């Protein structure tokens, strides 16, 4: 196990423990059918057009980081070829971790607000992620394991929310939920085919 995968495993464990403090009531389950199908594939395809050269083996590895504010911390690691890792942070004391192991994959993150933690990891080939986060005191972990996986996770205007998302080949390349923005005091667990939203105490 490489050093960055150990860090990922530790961070995911911490996020899972955070989610565990949520109350076991008001669970909302969303089926994969709500986010899968030709429509979502078309949306993902459109989103990926600007970075298609990077994930089609037509360009070298690229890492681009822009930070504005105070107290930021970024860690980006790429292993493989023709991959992109882009981070933009604005605000105060935001943290972000990105990791790619494989080829022709892209991890994109746009973050603003204060005191947000985001962890992205993708292990496999031809994968795509995009996470949008704003608000305050949010913890997001998005891990992909497999090949040809899509992405997009929208947590804008959220506060005190924990999200743990796991995407594998069992996910059937479905689009990650984009309608869960604006959450407050919530824990969200996304696994292949299901999404659980629980209120935090």
PDB file of C-alpha atoms in Angstrom:
ATOM      1  CA  UNK A   1       0.000   0.000   0.000  1.00  0.00           C
ATOM      2  CA  UNK A   2       1.490   3.321  -1.039  1.00  0.00           C
ATOM      3  CA  UNK A   3       1.790   6.233   1.365  1.00  0.00           C
ATOM      4  CA  UNK A   4      -1.021   8.193  -0.278  1.00  0.00           C
ATOM      5  CA  UNK A   5      -3.381   5.222  -0.202  1.00  0.00           C
ATOM      6  CA  UNK A   6      -2.678   4.884   3.522  1.00  0.00           C
ATOM      7  CA  UNK A   7      -3.545   8.551   3.968  1.00  0.00           C
ATOM      8  CA  UNK A   8      -6.717   8.043   1.941  1.00  0.00           C
ATOM      9  CA  UNK A   9      -7.731   5.017   4.012  1.00  0.00           C
ATOM     10  CA  UNK A  10      -7.169   6.971   7.220  1.00  0.00           C
ATOM     11  CA  UNK A  11      -9.116   9.979   5.997  1.00  0.00           C
ATOM     12  CA  UNK A  12     -12.002   7.825   4.781  1.00  0.00           C
ATOM     13  CA  UNK A  13     -12.138   6.079   8.147  1.00  0.00           C
ATOM     14  CA  UNK A  14     -12.315   9.452   9.879  1.00  0.00           C
ATOM     15  CA  UNK A  15     -15.085  10.595   7.569  1.00  0.00           C
ATOM     16  CA  UNK A  16     -17.003   7.364   8.110  1.00  0.00           C
ATOM     17  CA  UNK A  17     -16.756   7.836  11.886  1.00  0.00           C
ATOM     18  CA  UNK A  18     -18.041  11.379  11.497  1.00  0.00           C
ATOM     19  CA  UNK A  19     -20.994  10.079   9.532  1.00  0.00           C
ATOM     20  CA  UNK A  20     -21.647   7.530  12.260  1.00  0.00           C
ATOM     21  CA  UNK A  21     -22.658  10.236  14.730  1.00  0.00           C
ATOM     22  CA  UNK A  22     -25.723  10.991  12.656  1.00  0.00           C
ATOM     23  CA  UNK A  23     -29.107  10.038  13.991  1.00  0.00           C
ATOM     24  CA  UNK A  24     -30.619   6.892  12.524  1.00  0.00           C
ATOM     25  CA  UNK A  25     -33.880   8.587  11.652  1.00  0.00           C
ATOM     26  CA  UNK A  26     -35.184  10.341   8.554  1.00  0.00           C
ATOM     27  CA  UNK A  27     -33.065   8.237   6.227  1.00  0.00           C
ATOM     28  CA  UNK A  28     -33.615   9.078   2.596  1.00  0.00           C
ATOM     29  CA  UNK A  29     -32.673   6.391   0.086  1.00  0.00           C
ATOM     30  CA  UNK A  30     -32.203   7.319  -3.547  1.00  0.00           C
ATOM     31  CA  UNK A  31     -31.955   4.570  -6.127  1.00  0.00           C
ATOM     32  CA  UNK A  32     -29.308   4.476  -8.812  1.00  0.00           C
ATOM     33  CA  UNK A  33     -32.077   4.858 -11.394  1.00  0.00           C
ATOM     34  CA  UNK A  34     -32.475   8.469 -10.270  1.00  0.00           C
ATOM     35  CA  UNK A  35     -28.946   9.256 -11.400  1.00  0.00           C
ATOM     36  CA  UNK A  36     -28.211   6.727 -14.130  1.00  0.00           C
ATOM     37  CA  UNK A  37     -29.084   6.338 -17.780  1.00  0.00           C
ATOM     38  CA  UNK A  38     -28.415   7.996 -21.104  1.00  0.00           C
ATOM     39  CA  UNK A  39     -29.269  11.501 -19.858  1.00  0.00           C
ATOM     40  CA  UNK A  40     -26.574  11.401 -17.176  1.00  0.00           C
ATOM     41  CA  UNK A  41     -24.040   9.933 -19.576  1.00  0.00           C
ATOM     42  CA  UNK A  42     -24.689  12.830 -21.929  1.00  0.00           C
ATOM     43  CA  UNK A  43     -24.251  15.338 -19.091  1.00  0.00           C
ATOM     44  CA  UNK A  44     -20.954  13.789 -18.025  1.00  0.00           C
ATOM     45  CA  UNK A  45     -19.772  13.728 -21.628  1.00  0.00           C
ATOM     46  CA  UNK A  46     -20.511  17.450 -21.956  1.00  0.00           C
ATOM     47  CA  UNK A  47     -18.713  18.266 -18.722  1.00  0.00           C
ATOM     48  CA  UNK A  48     -15.656  16.313 -19.805  1.00  0.00           C
ATOM     49  CA  UNK A  49     -15.264  17.986 -23.199  1.00  0.00           C
ATOM     50  CA  UNK A  50     -12.840  20.709 -22.002  1.00  0.00           C
ATOM     51  CA  UNK A  51     -10.572  18.122 -20.409  1.00  0.00           C
ATOM     52  CA  UNK A  52     -11.016  15.367 -22.970  1.00  0.00           C
ATOM     53  CA  UNK A  53      -7.425  15.685 -24.280  1.00  0.00           C
ATOM     54  CA  UNK A  54      -6.151  15.039 -20.780  1.00  0.00           C
ATOM     55  CA  UNK A  55      -8.203  11.902 -20.284  1.00  0.00           C
ATOM     56  CA  UNK A  56      -7.739  10.566 -23.804  1.00  0.00           C
ATOM     57  CA  UNK A  57      -3.989  10.126 -23.680  1.00  0.00           C
ATOM     58  CA  UNK A  58      -3.343  13.232 -25.783  1.00  0.00           C
ATOM     59  CA  UNK A  59      -1.564  15.268 -23.142  1.00  0.00           C
ATOM     60  CA  UNK A  60       0.900  14.792 -20.326  1.00  0.00           C
ATOM     61  CA  UNK A  61       0.182  14.958 -16.625  1.00  0.00           C
ATOM     62  CA  UNK A  62      -1.085  18.313 -15.427  1.00  0.00           C
ATOM     63  CA  UNK A  63      -1.412  19.749 -11.917  1.00  0.00           C
ATOM     64  CA  UNK A  64      -2.815  23.244 -11.454  1.00  0.00           C
ATOM     65  CA  UNK A  65      -3.412  24.772  -8.007  1.00  0.00           C
ATOM     66  CA  UNK A  66      -4.739  28.239  -7.204  1.00  0.00           C
ATOM     67  CA  UNK A  67      -5.271  29.411  -3.621  1.00  0.00           C
ATOM     68  CA  UNK A  68      -6.603  32.733  -2.347  1.00  0.00           C
ATOM     69  CA  UNK A  69      -6.960  33.475   1.346  1.00  0.00           C
ATOM     70  CA  UNK A  70      -5.220  32.127   4.438  1.00  0.00           C
ATOM     71  CA  UNK A  71      -4.382  28.771   5.972  1.00  0.00           C
ATOM     72  CA  UNK A  72      -4.897  26.585   2.906  1.00  0.00           C
ATOM     73  CA  UNK A  73      -3.371  23.118   2.599  1.00  0.00           C
ATOM     74  CA  UNK A  74      -3.233  21.132  -0.655  1.00  0.00           C
ATOM     75  CA  UNK A  75      -1.809  17.729  -1.513  1.00  0.00           C
ATOM     76  CA  UNK A  76      -1.975  16.454  -5.091  1.00  0.00           C
ATOM     77  CA  UNK A  77      -0.394  13.234  -6.363  1.00  0.00           C
ATOM     78  CA  UNK A  78      -0.489  11.664  -9.823  1.00  0.00           C
ATOM     79  CA  UNK A  79       0.815   8.244 -10.768  1.00  0.00           C
ATOM     80  CA  UNK A  80       0.333   7.111 -14.333  1.00  0.00           C
ATOM     81  CA  UNK A  81       0.088   9.265 -17.446  1.00  0.00           C
ATOM     82  CA  UNK A  82      -2.171  11.724 -19.248  1.00  0.00           C
ATOM     83  CA  UNK A  83      -4.016  12.712 -16.095  1.00  0.00           C
ATOM     84  CA  UNK A  84      -5.121  16.071 -14.704  1.00  0.00           C
ATOM     85  CA  UNK A  85      -5.465  17.264 -11.122  1.00  0.00           C
ATOM     86  CA  UNK A  86      -6.873  20.766 -10.685  1.00  0.00           C
ATOM     87  CA  UNK A  87      -7.635  22.555  -7.404  1.00  0.00           C
ATOM     88  CA  UNK A  88      -8.957  26.072  -6.808  1.00  0.00           C
ATOM     89  CA  UNK A  89      -9.566  27.272  -3.256  1.00  0.00           C
ATOM     90  CA  UNK A  90     -10.856  30.600  -2.014  1.00  0.00           C
ATOM     91  CA  UNK A  91     -11.601  31.640   1.550  1.00  0.00           C
ATOM     92  CA  UNK A  92      -9.856  30.682   4.783  1.00  0.00           C
ATOM     93  CA  UNK A  93      -8.389  27.456   6.146  1.00  0.00           C
ATOM     94  CA  UNK A  94      -9.690  25.066   3.490  1.00  0.00           C
ATOM     95  CA  UNK A  95      -7.915  21.744   2.978  1.00  0.00           C
ATOM     96  CA  UNK A  96      -7.896  19.498  -0.075  1.00  0.00           C
ATOM     97  CA  UNK A  97      -6.297  16.184  -1.048  1.00  0.00           C
ATOM     98  CA  UNK A  98      -6.321  14.752  -4.565  1.00  0.00           C
ATOM     99  CA  UNK A  99      -4.748  11.535  -5.791  1.00  0.00           C
ATOM    100  CA  UNK A 100      -4.776   9.719  -9.111  1.00  0.00           C
ATOM    101  CA  UNK A 101      -3.359   6.251  -9.627  1.00  0.00           C
ATOM    102  CA  UNK A 102      -3.860   5.062 -13.166  1.00  0.00           C
ATOM    103  CA  UNK A 103      -4.047   6.740 -16.546  1.00  0.00           C
ATOM    104  CA  UNK A 104      -6.246   9.178 -18.419  1.00  0.00           C
ATOM    105  CA  UNK A 105      -8.154  10.353 -15.349  1.00  0.00           C
ATOM    106  CA  UNK A 106      -9.092  13.818 -14.097  1.00  0.00           C
ATOM    107  CA  UNK A 107      -9.870  15.134 -10.619  1.00  0.00           C
ATOM    108  CA  UNK A 108     -11.320  18.649 -10.431  1.00  0.00           C
ATOM    109  CA  UNK A 109     -12.199  20.591  -7.278  1.00  0.00           C
ATOM    110  CA  UNK A 110     -13.650  24.058  -6.789  1.00  0.00           C
ATOM    111  CA  UNK A 111     -13.864  25.111  -3.158  1.00  0.00           C
ATOM    112  CA  UNK A 112     -14.853  28.317  -1.419  1.00  0.00           C
ATOM    113  CA  UNK A 113     -16.061  29.190   2.040  1.00  0.00           C
ATOM    114  CA  UNK A 114     -14.335  28.385   5.298  1.00  0.00           C
ATOM    115  CA  UNK A 115     -13.014  25.314   7.120  1.00  0.00           C
ATOM    116  CA  UNK A 116     -13.970  22.709   4.516  1.00  0.00           C
ATOM    117  CA  UNK A 117     -12.118  19.409   4.054  1.00  0.00           C
ATOM    118  CA  UNK A 118     -12.196  17.595   0.720  1.00  0.00           C
ATOM    119  CA  UNK A 119     -10.549  14.306  -0.158  1.00  0.00           C
ATOM    120  CA  UNK A 120     -10.629  12.960  -3.705  1.00  0.00           C
ATOM    121  CA  UNK A 121      -9.047   9.730  -4.870  1.00  0.00           C
ATOM    122  CA  UNK A 122      -9.319   7.723  -8.044  1.00  0.00           C
ATOM    123  CA  UNK A 123      -7.711   4.369  -8.659  1.00  0.00           C
ATOM    124  CA  UNK A 124      -8.150   3.062 -12.174  1.00  0.00           C
ATOM    125  CA  UNK A 125      -8.191   4.350 -15.733  1.00  0.00           C
ATOM    126  CA  UNK A 126     -10.347   6.846 -17.602  1.00  0.00           C
ATOM    127  CA  UNK A 127     -12.068   8.199 -14.499  1.00  0.00           C
ATOM    128  CA  UNK A 128     -13.560  11.647 -13.959  1.00  0.00           C
ATOM    129  CA  UNK A 129     -14.472  13.564 -10.806  1.00  0.00           C
ATOM    130  CA  UNK A 130     -15.736  17.059 -10.159  1.00  0.00           C
ATOM    131  CA  UNK A 131     -16.583  18.290  -6.666  1.00  0.00           C
ATOM    132  CA  UNK A 132     -18.050  21.711  -5.900  1.00  0.00           C
ATOM    133  CA  UNK A 133     -18.029  22.780  -2.255  1.00  0.00           C
ATOM    134  CA  UNK A 134     -18.912  26.005  -0.490  1.00  0.00           C
ATOM    135  CA  UNK A 135     -20.227  26.901   2.914  1.00  0.00           C
ATOM    136  CA  UNK A 136     -18.523  25.989   6.162  1.00  0.00           C
ATOM    137  CA  UNK A 137     -17.347  23.025   8.238  1.00  0.00           C
ATOM    138  CA  UNK A 138     -17.992  20.372   5.597  1.00  0.00           C
ATOM    139  CA  UNK A 139     -16.096  17.082   5.224  1.00  0.00           C
ATOM    140  CA  UNK A 140     -16.228  15.372   1.839  1.00  0.00           C
ATOM    141  CA  UNK A 141     -14.589  12.138   0.756  1.00  0.00           C
ATOM    142  CA  UNK A 142     -15.048  10.904  -2.811  1.00  0.00           C
ATOM    143  CA  UNK A 143     -13.241   7.707  -3.786  1.00  0.00           C
ATOM    144  CA  UNK A 144     -13.371   5.889  -7.114  1.00  0.00           C
ATOM    145  CA  UNK A 145     -12.081   2.343  -7.552  1.00  0.00           C
ATOM    146  CA  UNK A 146     -12.406   0.918 -11.043  1.00  0.00           C
ATOM    147  CA  UNK A 147     -12.302   2.039 -14.655  1.00  0.00           C
ATOM    148  CA  UNK A 148     -14.401   4.358 -16.814  1.00  0.00           C
ATOM    149  CA  UNK A 149     -16.216   5.932 -13.862  1.00  0.00           C
ATOM    150  CA  UNK A 150     -18.002   9.267 -14.054  1.00  0.00           C
ATOM    151  CA  UNK A 151     -18.417  11.860 -11.339  1.00  0.00           C
ATOM    152  CA  UNK A 152     -19.823  15.256 -10.273  1.00  0.00           C
ATOM    153  CA  UNK A 153     -20.723  15.899  -6.631  1.00  0.00           C
ATOM    154  CA  UNK A 154     -22.313  19.220  -5.669  1.00  0.00           C
ATOM    155  CA  UNK A 155     -22.141  20.392  -2.053  1.00  0.00           C
ATOM    156  CA  UNK A 156     -22.495  24.124  -2.548  1.00  0.00           C
ATOM    157  CA  UNK A 157     -23.913  26.268   0.254  1.00  0.00           C
ATOM    158  CA  UNK A 158     -23.739  23.407   2.746  1.00  0.00           C
ATOM    159  CA  UNK A 159     -22.911  23.683   6.425  1.00  0.00           C
ATOM    160  CA  UNK A 160     -21.710  21.084   8.925  1.00  0.00           C
ATOM    161  CA  UNK A 161     -22.228  18.272   6.421  1.00  0.00           C
ATOM    162  CA  UNK A 162     -20.260  15.047   6.050  1.00  0.00           C
ATOM    163  CA  UNK A 163     -20.275  13.185   2.735  1.00  0.00           C
ATOM    164  CA  UNK A 164     -18.685   9.807   2.091  1.00  0.00           C
ATOM    165  CA  UNK A 165     -19.001   8.671  -1.526  1.00  0.00           C
ATOM    166  CA  UNK A 166     -17.684   5.427  -2.996  1.00  0.00           C
ATOM    167  CA  UNK A 167     -17.927   4.698  -6.703  1.00  0.00           C
ATOM    168  CA  UNK A 168     -16.959   1.354  -8.225  1.00  0.00           C
ATOM    169  CA  UNK A 169     -17.697  -0.515 -11.428  1.00  0.00           C
ATOM    170  CA  UNK A 170     -20.896  -1.696  -9.752  1.00  0.00           C
ATOM    171  CA  UNK A 171     -22.040   1.917  -9.953  1.00  0.00           C
ATOM    172  CA  UNK A 172     -22.628   1.481 -13.696  1.00  0.00           C
ATOM    173  CA  UNK A 173     -21.060   4.855 -14.486  1.00  0.00           C
ATOM    174  CA  UNK A 174     -23.953   6.767 -12.987  1.00  0.00           C
ATOM    175  CA  UNK A 175     -23.800  10.467 -12.303  1.00  0.00           C
ATOM    176  CA  UNK A 176     -23.042  11.420  -8.717  1.00  0.00           C
ATOM    177  CA  UNK A 177     -25.889  13.393  -7.087  1.00  0.00           C
ATOM    178  CA  UNK A 178     -25.915  17.096  -7.900  1.00  0.00           C
ATOM    179  CA  UNK A 179     -29.105  17.970  -6.054  1.00  0.00           C
ATOM    180  CA  UNK A 180     -27.827  17.671  -2.496  1.00  0.00           C
ATOM    181  CA  UNK A 181     -26.511  21.216  -2.205  1.00  0.00           C
ATOM    182  CA  UNK A 182     -27.634  23.451   0.629  1.00  0.00           C
ATOM    183  CA  UNK A 183     -27.522  20.724   3.270  1.00  0.00           C
ATOM    184  CA  UNK A 184     -27.187  21.601   6.950  1.00  0.00           C
ATOM    185  CA  UNK A 185     -26.192  19.297   9.794  1.00  0.00           C
ATOM    186  CA  UNK A 186     -26.404  16.200   7.628  1.00  0.00           C
ATOM    187  CA  UNK A 187     -24.430  13.058   6.902  1.00  0.00           C
ATOM    188  CA  UNK A 188     -24.560  11.606   3.399  1.00  0.00           C
ATOM    189  CA  UNK A 189     -23.347   8.132   2.468  1.00  0.00           C
ATOM    190  CA  UNK A 190     -23.228   7.232  -1.217  1.00  0.00           C
ATOM    191  CA  UNK A 191     -22.480   3.681  -2.296  1.00  0.00           C
ATOM    192  CA  UNK A 192     -23.101   1.913  -5.615  1.00  0.00           C
ATOM    193  CA  UNK A 193     -26.795   2.268  -6.348  1.00  0.00           C
ATOM    194  CA  UNK A 194     -27.869   3.993  -3.126  1.00  0.00           C
ATOM    195  CA  UNK A 195     -27.647   7.274  -1.280  1.00  0.00           C
ATOM    196  CA  UNK A 196     -28.438   7.736   2.394  1.00  0.00           C
ATOM    197  CA  UNK A 197     -29.053  11.150   3.956  1.00  0.00           C
ATOM    198  CA  UNK A 198     -29.146  11.261   7.748  1.00  0.00           C
ATOM    199  CA  UNK A 199     -29.521  14.263  10.055  1.00  0.00           C
ATOM    200  CA  UNK A 200     -26.661  14.950  12.461  1.00  0.00           C
ATOM    201  CA  UNK A 201     -27.422  15.418  16.086  1.00  0.00           C
TER     202      UNK A 201
END
